Amino acid sequence: HTCCVGTMTTMTAIPDGALRRTRQLVFVTMLFVSLVVPASAFFSISSPLMPSIHQSRRSRSHLVVTAASGDDADDTEGGDDSPGSKAAAPVATKPGVNGPVRLSGPSRIDEYKSPVNFEKGVTKGPGPLSPRWSDSGRWEKDQDRKAESGEQSAGEQQFLLKEKYGTYFRVPNPATLMTKIICTIGPSSDDATTIGRLLDAGMNAARINLSHGSHEYAGKIIDTIREVAKAKRKLCPIILDTKGPEIRVSWISGPNLHLKSGDKFVILSGKYSSDPPVNVDFKDGALRAVVSYPFMASAVQQGDVVLLDDGKISLIVSNVSNENEISLQVIEGGRLVKNKGVNLPGCSVDLPHVTDKDVADIAFGVEKKVEYIAHSFTRSATGINSVRELPGVVEAGISIIAKIENQEAVENFASIARVSDAIMVARGDLGVEIPLERVASVQKRLVASSNALGIPVIVATELLDSMMKCPRPTRAEASDVANAVFDGADCVMLSGETAAGDYPIESVQVMTRICKEAELDVASSLRARSQERMSAADGDQSSSLQYRWLSGVTNTLALASESGALRDAFAKSAIRAARETDAELIIAITRTGLTAHALSKFFAECPIMILSDSERVCSQVLLHRSVTPYKYESLRRESCVPRAIAKATELGLVKAGSRVLLLTGDDGLTANRLETFIVGEEIGHTESEERSAAAREDDDEVNEEDEE
């Protein structure tokens, strides 16, 4: 309008005559431009613009997932087969983004409209809109299309969960998890319903701590676990954790003592240490305590540190008066009550390897036919051998787990590992016995050394400790679990989180998610570690950390028998072949479980299914990383292999078209044949099987003739 008025003012100054018509034409043109064009432009532009503005206002609470541009902007989240149409996904314009931003849906719990059956885990409608897991394990957004079209397997549909604070998520199928999860069963999880939910969430083995509770209570838990596992057609080995030899405060001079820094303190041992504790009566009012270890005065010397109550109270030895009395000074004080633990970091103690209570507990475990016994406070190989020599342990086929909890066990690890069936890095007491800053490095070295020997290693204690009272762990705890997977741990263990915590199921669910994500990121490093392990097994150990750590063993693998060397050679070949052919599963037939030990030694990148006719062997190999055991009565190839493929398909490990490697042997004991096939194709019989079948037919004919 300003331009029009200015032009008309200029034109009025032009004299009449030749320019009169020009003046009239310019006036009409400018009037048209100033009135008609702006009006038409306003109505034509604002019509498509206003819905986008309103849509943008409505979508402020929505979660932005991806930015699309060009042809990709027309694709819908579910693809061409998804219900709805291309208009199903809202599109809004956002400044600074090249192209429209696709919004995946509401992130707030009150805006979630899709009905979800959390008991069965089946989605109806669009499904949850938070991250999901794809077949490869990564996040994906087409699970809802699969659910609508029926492409999801039963395994995928079971793991739609909702956290306490209102976030929907999908956890991975526990059957595809390489790392195993051990749960401690206690008051928070001892009923059949909770145990069943723990198994569904990913529990692979159950630990029962005999430091607390009676044999009657533990027996009921064992029976319940086995009944629930049988009903769910799952294996769940039992780990019986003994109390072990330990030093405790048996008497204090008062109901409780409040120790302050600088206080003088006296510990009594020798003649005062007895069971039951002697009743000491001193009238001078000095701060005193009696410990259960009668030889403590000979184990410590001036300058040694003594820790009470898991390191909460620290003292330093100022003088050892005699075999009955030790004078100390308080460094860090606190409240002290009876029955608290006593730790002597760096001191050699002469405690029995197996106490009377341990003997009774192990006899109870033999009676209940448990799969594992965890020996607490292992100090040397003598402790493991002492447990193995107890009546019924060898006959029952019980495996022994060595718990590494003190400096002496770390120093003697080479000899301990050679006689143990599994290793547990119990970081609770270990963090008290050795300097705190060394715990992480010692954990890595113990895990690497156990991997080198092919024995399962468990990382335990305070992995998700905050989840005893909180539905979410701290970020440091999540990193701790992931680092255990990065180190190469076969198992991670939950203690108080599932035994006495408020969120036992959520603890397992969170641990499953963390382990799965860590396994996806550790695949490349596992390949390098597998190659290092194979080179070390071939004799080149110059760059192998675990072999430098095993200072007492010159070449552990070289000590194996001829059959063991053959088994290792075929295990290495299977791992290499699986990696180079992109196999999705390795199947191994074994009667003893030794093939599972050999395969786990070289870090398989795909799941390993172990076929055995022994339930005990299946339960014991279950603690190996990436191993899925399957018990079948007959180990004949033509009958057990198709069943194994069917089971693997049911668990979501393979599908039609997947490549599978089969490791087996003629005698069923030593693996000496490696073959490959594709799921869905016909498997031919080997020459030895044809000869065996022909021999069986001849025998049948002879038997028929004899009967006639």
XYZ file of C-alpha atoms in Angstrom:
708
model
C 0.000 0.000 0.000
C 2.869 2.365 0.743
C 4.363 1.651 -2.648
C 1.000 2.267 -4.345
C 0.416 5.574 -2.572
C 3.916 6.782 -3.432
C 3.508 5.878 -7.072
C 0.147 7.627 -7.351
C 1.577 10.752 -5.721
C 4.361 10.819 -8.275
C 1.973 10.260 -11.170
C -0.294 13.154 -10.152
C 2.658 15.458 -10.691
C 2.851 14.468 -14.382
C 1.108 17.106 -16.620
C -1.958 16.301 -18.648
C -1.488 15.398 -22.216
C 0.557 12.592 -23.651
C 1.208 11.018 -20.233
C -2.388 11.050 -19.047
C -3.147 7.535 -20.265
C 0.128 6.287 -18.840
C -0.804 7.762 -15.484
C -4.208 6.038 -15.531
C -2.677 2.643 -16.487
C -0.087 2.759 -13.698
C -2.760 3.714 -11.162
C -5.004 0.777 -12.064
C -2.095 -1.671 -12.055
C -0.850 -0.626 -8.634
C -4.357 -0.768 -7.220
C -4.704 -4.331 -8.446
C -1.342 -5.329 -6.985
C -2.045 -3.736 -3.615
C -5.472 -5.324 -3.144
C -5.968 -8.504 -5.166
C -2.551 -10.181 -5.032
C -1.981 -9.971 -1.206
C -5.487 -11.237 -0.541
C -5.175 -14.247 -2.850
C -1.705 -15.043 -1.562
C -2.908 -14.945 2.037
C -5.784 -17.351 1.431
C -3.689 -19.758 -0.679
C -0.665 -19.923 1.677
C -2.314 -19.883 5.094
C -4.566 -22.839 4.287
C -1.806 -25.523 4.270
C 0.282 -23.634 6.812
C -2.199 -23.480 9.673
C -2.644 -27.261 10.130
C 1.131 -27.621 10.354
C 1.273 -24.919 12.994
C -1.489 -26.535 15.015
C 0.098 -29.955 14.516
C 3.421 -28.609 15.777
C 1.721 -27.202 18.884
C -0.026 -30.503 19.542
C 3.226 -32.459 19.086
C 5.375 -30.577 21.581
C 5.045 -33.422 24.111
C 5.900 -36.091 21.534
C 9.250 -37.817 21.228
C 11.252 -36.942 18.099
C 12.910 -40.088 16.755
C 14.149 -39.572 13.190
C 14.484 -36.745 10.680
C 13.528 -37.625 7.117
C 14.096 -35.691 3.923
C 13.457 -36.228 0.269
C 11.830 -39.514 -0.692
C 12.338 -40.943 2.816
C 9.839 -38.477 4.199
C 6.999 -40.394 2.534
C 7.854 -43.762 4.140
C 5.757 -44.837 7.106
C 7.174 -46.495 10.200
C 5.618 -49.858 9.472
C 6.447 -49.957 5.768
C 3.996 -50.659 2.949
C 2.413 -53.542 4.844
C 1.595 -51.610 7.976
C -2.039 -50.775 8.728
C -3.090 -47.216 8.156
C -1.356 -45.348 5.391
C 1.340 -42.821 4.776
C -0.750 -40.295 6.654
C -0.582 -42.349 9.832
C 2.598 -40.733 11.102
C 2.334 -37.004 12.012
C 4.801 -34.707 10.252
C 5.831 -31.307 11.565
C 8.264 -28.689 10.368
C 11.077 -27.837 12.748
C 13.526 -24.962 12.230
C 17.071 -26.078 11.555
C 16.112 -29.502 10.182
C 16.360 -30.228 6.466
C 13.009 -31.776 5.817
C 10.047 -32.769 7.984
C 10.625 -34.410 11.351
C 8.807 -37.688 11.888
C 7.297 -38.106 15.329
C 7.021 -41.654 16.619
C 4.246 -41.010 19.095
C 3.665 -39.902 22.688
C 6.320 -40.402 25.323
C 4.160 -39.637 28.334
C 2.405 -42.508 30.048
C -1.027 -40.797 30.088
C -0.964 -40.343 26.297
C -0.333 -44.038 25.620
C -3.551 -45.364 24.105
C -2.623 -48.819 22.817
C -3.974 -51.657 25.004
C -1.245 -53.997 26.227
C -1.704 -57.386 27.884
C 1.306 -57.476 30.201
C 0.562 -60.996 31.413
C 0.920 -62.501 27.946
C 3.076 -59.718 26.551
C 1.090 -59.421 23.297
C 0.534 -56.006 21.765
C -2.681 -54.895 20.127
C -2.723 -51.907 17.835
C 0.408 -49.850 17.286
C 2.193 -51.288 20.332
C 4.737 -49.616 22.577
C 6.543 -46.619 21.202
C 9.775 -46.751 23.178
C 12.860 -48.585 21.828
C 12.486 -52.270 20.855
C 14.910 -55.060 20.065
C 15.395 -56.392 16.551
C 16.461 -59.901 15.579
C 20.073 -58.729 15.597
C 19.635 -57.281 19.066
C 19.663 -53.583 18.137
C 16.753 -51.174 18.520
C 14.105 -51.276 15.818
C 10.694 -49.753 15.119
C 8.915 -52.429 13.087
C 8.004 -54.826 15.910
C 4.418 -53.588 15.764
C 4.171 -54.493 12.070
C 5.495 -57.968 12.934
C 2.937 -58.343 15.704
C 0.104 -57.326 13.386
C 1.210 -59.665 10.601
C 1.943 -62.569 12.937
C 5.656 -62.683 12.100
C 6.740 -62.461 15.727
C 7.689 -65.697 17.411
C 6.416 -66.612 20.848
C 9.803 -65.733 22.298
C 9.647 -62.159 20.987
C 6.155 -61.557 22.332
C 6.993 -62.467 25.928
C 9.255 -59.586 26.780
C 7.145 -56.430 26.621
C 7.561 -54.854 30.035
C 6.707 -51.704 31.914
C 8.996 -50.133 34.494
C 7.692 -48.795 37.779
C 8.214 -45.199 36.717
C 6.055 -45.557 33.593
C 8.448 -46.228 30.711
C 7.637 -48.986 28.241
C 10.496 -51.043 26.886
C 11.206 -54.406 25.301
C 13.922 -56.567 26.840
C 15.835 -59.116 24.785
C 14.913 -62.770 24.667
C 16.948 -64.319 27.538
C 17.578 -67.407 25.391
C 19.772 -65.302 23.089
C 21.817 -63.843 25.955
C 25.439 -65.025 25.988
C 26.157 -64.021 29.602
C 24.406 -66.059 32.297
C 22.599 -64.555 35.300
C 22.690 -66.132 38.765
C 20.107 -65.042 41.346
C 20.303 -65.488 45.105
C 16.986 -66.769 46.446
C 15.795 -65.412 49.784
C 12.759 -63.942 51.556
C 11.949 -61.629 48.641
C 11.931 -64.414 46.048
C 11.316 -67.776 47.733
C 7.744 -68.318 46.496
C 6.892 -70.258 43.346
C 5.385 -67.264 41.517
C 8.440 -65.065 41.957
C 10.831 -67.890 41.042
C 8.833 -68.491 37.860
C 9.015 -64.808 36.964
C 12.755 -64.795 37.642
C 13.182 -67.731 35.237
C 11.145 -65.930 32.593
C 13.159 -62.733 33.079
C 16.479 -64.503 32.515
C 17.648 -66.333 35.650
C 19.909 -69.226 34.625
C 20.970 -70.556 38.045
C 19.837 -70.134 41.650
C 22.160 -69.527 44.602
C 21.207 -70.392 48.177
C 23.322 -68.804 50.897
C 23.630 -71.161 53.875
C 25.136 -68.394 56.017
C 21.520 -67.460 56.684
C 18.576 -69.763 57.298
C 18.171 -73.406 58.208
C 18.444 -76.605 56.171
C 14.677 -76.964 56.282
C 14.195 -73.527 54.718
C 16.863 -74.182 52.082
C 15.315 -77.574 51.263
C 11.930 -75.990 50.608
C 13.530 -73.439 48.267
C 15.376 -76.165 46.334
C 12.199 -78.202 45.899
C 10.259 -75.129 44.750
C 12.920 -74.141 42.203
C 13.001 -77.605 40.687
C 9.216 -77.881 40.515
C 8.860 -74.502 38.803
C 11.749 -75.159 36.402
C 10.295 -78.552 35.447
C 6.887 -77.006 34.817
C 8.505 -74.434 32.523
C 10.702 -77.070 30.835
C 13.857 -75.257 31.870
C 17.093 -76.172 33.613
C 18.064 -74.261 36.733
C 21.156 -75.581 38.553
C 21.388 -75.002 42.316
C 24.489 -73.357 43.821
C 24.853 -74.048 47.550
C 27.028 -71.322 49.099
C 28.748 -72.378 52.339
C 29.570 -70.002 55.166
C 33.256 -70.926 55.158
C 35.970 -70.206 57.730
C 35.816 -66.666 59.020
C 36.738 -64.533 62.023
C 33.974 -62.793 63.936
C 33.556 -60.652 67.037
C 32.114 -63.031 69.640
C 31.985 -60.652 72.639
C 32.237 -56.912 73.326
C 32.452 -54.956 76.588
C 28.931 -53.590 76.514
C 25.706 -53.882 74.474
C 27.428 -51.903 71.722
C 30.597 -49.881 71.422
C 31.008 -46.462 69.851
C 34.605 -46.241 68.691
C 36.161 -42.872 67.861
C 39.347 -42.061 66.000
C 42.317 -42.192 68.365
C 40.635 -44.461 70.938
C 42.636 -47.277 72.513
C 41.131 -50.701 71.832
C 42.020 -54.232 72.952
C 41.243 -57.481 71.100
C 41.342 -60.696 73.106
C 42.106 -64.076 71.547
C 43.872 -67.252 72.669
C 42.258 -68.598 75.817
C 39.359 -66.168 75.440
C 38.389 -67.522 71.999
C 36.078 -70.468 72.464
C 32.809 -71.817 71.157
C 30.536 -70.865 72.823
C 32.292 -67.547 73.636
C 33.675 -67.210 77.128
C 31.971 -64.692 79.415
C 34.657 -62.091 80.177
C 34.122 -59.601 82.987
C 36.474 -56.621 83.256
C 35.865 -53.844 85.766
C 38.127 -51.124 84.342
C 35.688 -50.026 81.607
C 38.245 -50.289 78.786
C 37.103 -50.931 75.232
C 37.566 -54.625 74.551
C 36.335 -57.325 72.188
C 36.862 -61.083 71.880
C 37.335 -62.669 68.446
C 36.599 -66.244 67.396
C 40.123 -66.882 66.038
C 42.387 -68.122 68.854
C 45.663 -67.567 66.949
C 45.112 -63.950 65.945
C 47.971 -62.716 68.162
C 50.454 -64.790 66.150
C 48.952 -63.705 62.794
C 49.419 -59.940 63.253
C 52.311 -57.707 64.215
C 52.859 -54.058 65.003
C 51.681 -51.815 62.161
C 49.188 -54.254 60.664
C 45.675 -53.019 59.885
C 42.596 -54.778 61.331
C 39.172 -54.136 59.759
C 35.823 -54.707 61.465
C 32.298 -54.848 60.045
C 33.239 -55.142 56.331
C 35.844 -52.402 56.645
C 33.584 -49.784 58.217
C 35.850 -49.669 61.276
C 39.633 -49.702 60.835
C 42.302 -50.118 63.522
C 46.097 -50.390 63.569
C 48.067 -52.765 65.789
C 50.182 -50.810 68.269
C 51.436 -53.737 70.350
C 51.045 -57.517 70.697
C 51.351 -58.080 74.438
C 51.007 -61.864 74.456
C 49.121 -64.682 72.767
C 45.889 -63.535 74.411
C 45.917 -59.751 74.045
C 46.427 -57.305 71.155
C 46.525 -53.521 71.661
C 45.215 -51.350 68.838
C 44.398 -47.746 68.015
C 41.225 -46.711 66.181
C 41.805 -45.062 62.791
C 38.203 -44.829 61.594
C 35.547 -45.333 64.235
C 31.950 -46.423 64.244
C 29.360 -48.482 66.072
C 30.447 -52.063 66.827
C 28.099 -54.898 67.800
C 28.573 -58.644 68.239
C 28.961 -61.139 65.370
C 30.527 -58.627 62.982
C 33.275 -59.872 60.685
C 36.998 -59.326 61.246
C 39.418 -58.985 58.316
C 43.212 -59.119 58.494
C 44.423 -57.737 55.130
C 47.754 -59.182 54.046
C 48.019 -61.517 57.044
C 48.267 -65.283 56.742
C 45.721 -67.039 58.949
C 45.582 -70.669 60.014
C 41.837 -71.216 59.850
C 40.441 -74.632 58.880
C 39.568 -74.873 55.194
C 36.259 -76.578 56.010
C 34.437 -75.903 59.280
C 32.057 -78.238 61.079
C 29.133 -76.192 59.818
C 30.454 -76.475 56.265
C 30.641 -80.274 56.591
C 27.002 -80.402 57.698
C 25.945 -78.006 54.916
C 27.782 -79.994 52.234
C 26.209 -83.237 53.477
C 22.846 -81.517 53.104
C 23.782 -80.509 49.543
C 24.752 -84.085 48.690
C 21.395 -85.268 50.011
C 19.533 -82.704 47.879
C 21.725 -83.493 44.827
C 22.683 -79.891 44.129
C 24.797 -79.163 41.067
C 27.342 -76.765 42.608
C 28.902 -76.068 46.008
C 30.593 -72.680 46.468
C 33.522 -72.849 48.904
C 33.793 -69.548 50.742
C 37.121 -67.918 51.669
C 39.192 -70.285 49.548
C 42.889 -69.739 50.320
C 44.598 -72.551 48.410
C 43.972 -75.716 46.415
C 43.855 -77.631 49.697
C 40.485 -76.060 50.508
C 38.918 -77.239 47.227
C 40.385 -80.724 47.640
C 39.057 -80.861 51.210
C 35.533 -80.242 49.955
C 35.892 -82.795 47.167
C 37.065 -85.464 49.625
C 33.929 -85.211 51.769
C 31.568 -88.215 51.515
C 29.236 -88.222 48.526
C 30.580 -85.130 46.737
C 32.382 -86.967 43.930
C 29.765 -89.728 43.758
C 26.992 -87.153 43.310
C 28.947 -85.382 40.552
C 28.858 -82.030 42.375
C 31.064 -79.292 40.925
C 33.092 -77.012 43.223
C 33.215 -73.217 42.856
C 36.220 -71.464 44.406
C 35.321 -68.054 45.853
C 38.270 -65.661 45.578
C 37.845 -63.328 48.550
C 41.288 -62.554 49.993
C 44.876 -61.761 49.090
C 46.076 -65.294 49.782
C 43.621 -66.687 47.211
C 44.791 -64.140 44.632
C 48.407 -65.186 45.167
C 47.535 -68.909 44.933
C 45.105 -68.551 42.057
C 47.086 -70.733 39.626
C 46.884 -73.798 41.864
C 43.278 -73.058 42.891
C 42.086 -72.781 39.287
C 43.595 -76.136 38.301
C 41.461 -78.042 40.829
C 38.244 -75.963 40.641
C 35.257 -76.403 38.361
C 34.380 -72.686 38.405
C 35.657 -69.406 39.854
C 33.693 -66.697 41.655
C 35.199 -63.223 42.018
C 33.489 -62.253 45.295
C 34.304 -58.560 45.360
C 32.657 -57.825 48.704
C 35.244 -59.378 51.003
C 37.921 -59.070 48.314
C 37.505 -55.290 48.384
C 38.137 -55.362 52.133
C 41.105 -57.731 52.038
C 43.012 -55.939 49.266
C 43.327 -52.203 48.538
C 40.135 -50.870 47.017
C 41.890 -49.452 43.959
C 43.170 -52.919 43.015
C 39.775 -54.639 42.852
C 39.063 -53.729 39.215
C 42.476 -54.827 37.913
C 42.420 -58.063 39.942
C 38.936 -58.805 38.601
C 40.127 -58.443 35.011
C 43.130 -60.696 35.586
C 41.116 -63.384 37.354
C 38.476 -63.383 34.598
C 41.113 -63.563 31.846
C 42.935 -66.407 33.590
C 39.710 -68.390 34.047
C 38.861 -67.858 30.380
C 42.267 -69.245 29.437
C 41.558 -72.451 31.351
C 38.050 -72.791 29.919
C 36.326 -72.793 33.333
C 33.302 -70.593 34.068
C 33.989 -67.388 35.992
C 31.349 -65.496 37.966
C 31.539 -61.797 38.878
C 29.549 -61.167 42.049
C 28.632 -58.682 44.788
C 26.949 -55.271 44.597
C 26.444 -55.234 40.838
C 23.024 -53.563 41.198
C 23.053 -52.917 44.938
C 20.923 -49.752 44.803
C 18.049 -51.768 43.310
C 17.409 -53.270 46.720
C 15.438 -50.092 47.432
C 15.161 -48.342 44.079
C 13.580 -49.535 40.800
C 16.513 -48.169 38.787
C 20.235 -48.736 39.281
C 22.840 -46.007 39.322
C 24.720 -45.321 36.104
C 27.910 -46.524 37.770
C 26.276 -49.879 38.556
C 25.065 -50.243 34.973
C 28.629 -49.600 33.801
C 29.923 -52.144 36.324
C 27.713 -54.886 34.870
C 28.724 -53.960 31.328
C 32.417 -53.990 32.257
C 32.045 -57.505 33.671
C 30.739 -58.573 30.251
C 33.563 -56.697 28.505
C 36.095 -58.500 30.725
C 34.750 -61.877 29.535
C 32.745 -63.051 32.562
C 30.635 -66.144 31.953
C 28.121 -65.190 34.663
C 27.057 -62.165 36.671
C 25.417 -62.700 40.041
C 22.751 -60.848 42.013
C 22.901 -61.230 45.790
C 20.783 -59.037 48.044
C 19.016 -57.531 45.042
C 16.957 -60.695 44.521
C 17.252 -62.262 47.994
C 16.060 -59.373 50.153
C 15.440 -56.433 47.825
C 12.196 -54.715 46.914
C 12.654 -55.217 43.158
C 13.918 -58.769 42.471
C 12.218 -59.160 39.070
C 13.207 -55.697 37.892
C 16.822 -56.367 38.877
C 16.998 -59.365 36.533
C 15.244 -57.473 33.752
C 17.648 -54.546 34.001
C 20.669 -56.861 34.124
C 19.412 -58.695 31.024
C 19.151 -55.431 29.113
C 22.604 -54.237 30.159
C 24.265 -57.560 29.322
C 22.618 -57.746 25.896
C 23.729 -54.272 24.925
C 27.248 -54.934 26.209
C 27.461 -58.164 24.202
C 26.618 -56.298 21.012
C 29.438 -53.834 21.583
C 32.000 -56.402 22.695
C 31.720 -58.618 19.599
C 34.740 -57.063 17.839
C 36.974 -57.318 20.887
C 35.850 -60.919 21.413
C 37.099 -61.765 17.942
C 40.544 -60.371 18.782
C 40.521 -62.127 22.151
C 39.493 -65.399 20.494
C 42.397 -65.123 18.079
C 44.775 -64.434 20.968
C 43.437 -67.441 22.840
C 43.900 -69.687 19.821
C 47.469 -68.447 19.337
C 48.201 -69.104 23.001
C 46.764 -72.615 22.726
C 48.989 -73.242 19.717
C 52.040 -72.456 21.848
C 52.682 -68.743 21.225
C 52.069 -67.299 24.694
C 54.420 -64.327 24.577
C 51.628 -61.746 24.333
C 48.944 -63.502 26.344
C 47.973 -61.673 29.538
C 46.301 -64.668 31.151
C 49.341 -66.890 30.665
C 51.650 -64.311 32.198
C 49.213 -64.140 35.124
C 49.242 -67.931 35.617
C 52.812 -67.801 36.891
C 52.639 -71.281 38.413
C 51.627 -72.965 35.162
C 54.102 -73.120 32.289
C 51.572 -74.275 29.746
C 48.253 -75.419 31.148
C 46.831 -76.539 27.824
C 49.935 -78.590 27.053
C 49.217 -80.701 30.131
C 45.977 -81.971 28.568
C 45.715 -85.532 27.384
C 45.791 -86.534 23.737
C 41.983 -86.603 23.566
C 41.856 -83.165 25.180
C 44.276 -81.757 22.601
C 42.140 -83.241 19.822
C 39.014 -81.786 21.382
C 40.618 -78.329 21.613
C 41.753 -78.532 17.989
C 38.227 -79.263 16.764
C 36.786 -76.593 19.063
C 39.122 -74.001 17.557
C 38.169 -75.158 14.070
C 34.477 -74.846 14.909
C 34.897 -71.297 16.241
C 36.911 -70.218 13.195
C 34.466 -71.853 10.773
C 31.470 -70.262 12.504
C 33.075 -66.833 12.235
C 34.112 -67.188 8.590
C 30.818 -68.712 7.390
C 28.549 -66.421 9.482
C 27.003 -69.418 11.212
C 24.228 -68.559 13.657
C 24.554 -71.646 15.868
C 27.056 -74.331 16.844
C 25.631 -77.688 17.946
C 27.906 -80.053 19.874
C 27.021 -83.562 21.017
C 28.726 -84.578 24.269
C 28.344 -87.081 27.093
C 30.796 -85.498 29.525
C 30.498 -81.748 28.911
C 34.200 -81.454 28.008
C 33.353 -80.240 24.503
C 31.425 -77.345 26.045
C 34.512 -76.462 28.117
C 36.678 -76.498 24.990
C 34.291 -74.364 22.918
C 33.804 -71.739 25.636
C 37.586 -71.377 25.901
C 37.784 -69.671 22.492
C 34.964 -67.073 22.735
C 32.294 -68.102 20.264
C 30.457 -65.193 18.641
C 27.279 -67.229 18.144
C 25.238 -69.377 20.562
C 26.386 -72.928 21.302
C 23.805 -75.663 21.863
C 25.111 -78.650 23.808
C 23.251 -81.957 23.393
C 23.658 -84.520 26.160
C 21.698 -87.408 27.597
C 22.700 -86.429 31.157
C 20.675 -83.796 32.991
C 23.568 -83.170 35.384
C 25.971 -82.471 32.508
C 23.431 -80.076 30.984
C 23.033 -78.258 34.300
C 26.767 -77.928 34.832
C 27.628 -76.605 31.355
C 24.852 -74.042 31.706
C 27.232 -71.661 33.502
C 29.481 -71.417 30.433
C 29.142 -68.268 28.382
C 26.995 -68.630 25.213
C 26.135 -72.289 25.979
C 22.515 -73.485 25.814
C 22.198 -77.120 26.974
C 19.502 -79.458 25.693
C 18.871 -82.868 27.225
C 17.742 -85.635 24.894
C 17.555 -89.348 25.634
C 19.236 -90.513 22.425
C 22.410 -88.966 21.020
C 22.054 -90.668 17.640
C 22.600 -87.980 15.038
C 19.493 -88.697 12.977
C 17.230 -88.272 16.000
C 18.851 -85.656 18.250
C 19.974 -83.113 15.626
C 16.463 -82.444 14.185
C 15.139 -82.118 17.745
C 17.933 -79.672 18.548
C 17.101 -77.564 15.482
C 13.441 -77.517 16.485
C 14.384 -76.419 20.011
C 16.762 -73.747 18.708
C 14.012 -72.431 16.440
C 11.600 -72.343 19.363
C 14.125 -70.346 21.422
C 14.712 -67.897 18.584
C 18.348 -68.915 18.029
C 17.902 -69.907 14.354
C 15.344 -69.690 11.577
C 14.885 -71.151 8.125
C 17.990 -70.452 6.070
C 20.354 -70.141 9.050
C 23.713 -71.847 8.804
C 24.506 -74.296 11.613
C 27.759 -76.070 12.490
C 27.636 -79.574 14.002
C 30.500 -80.869 16.143
C 30.335 -84.545 17.075
C 32.304 -87.781 17.223
C 31.933 -91.465 16.403
C 32.288 -92.670 19.980
C 30.222 -89.874 21.534
C 33.139 -88.916 23.799
C 35.752 -87.137 21.693
C 34.709 -84.553 19.092
C 36.395 -85.473 15.813
C 33.965 -84.451 13.079
C 32.814 -80.983 12.002
C 30.090 -80.403 9.411
C 27.726 -77.645 8.374
C 24.167 -77.462 7.054
C 21.381 -74.989 6.400
C 18.194 -75.026 8.485
C 15.366 -76.285 6.286
C 17.524 -78.409 3.994
C 17.781 -82.185 4.090
C 20.736 -83.595 6.027
C 22.426 -86.625 4.517
C 23.731 -89.538 6.559
C 27.456 -90.029 7.026
C 29.205 -93.230 5.972
C 29.719 -94.329 9.584
C 26.019 -93.819 10.321
C 25.073 -95.809 7.232
C 27.379 -98.623 8.363
C 25.870 -98.471 11.847
C 22.351 -98.558 10.414
C 23.264 -101.518 8.211
C 24.781 -103.334 11.193
C 21.622 -102.715 13.224
C 19.499 -104.119 10.382
C 21.711 -107.228 10.216
C 21.382 -107.666 13.974
C 17.609 -107.339 13.724
C 17.512 -110.005 10.998
C 19.653 -112.369 13.088
C 17.407 -111.823 16.095
C 14.322 -112.549 14.014
C 15.903 -115.791 12.728
C 16.813 -116.828 16.272
C 13.261 -116.171 17.419
C 11.885 -118.256 14.545
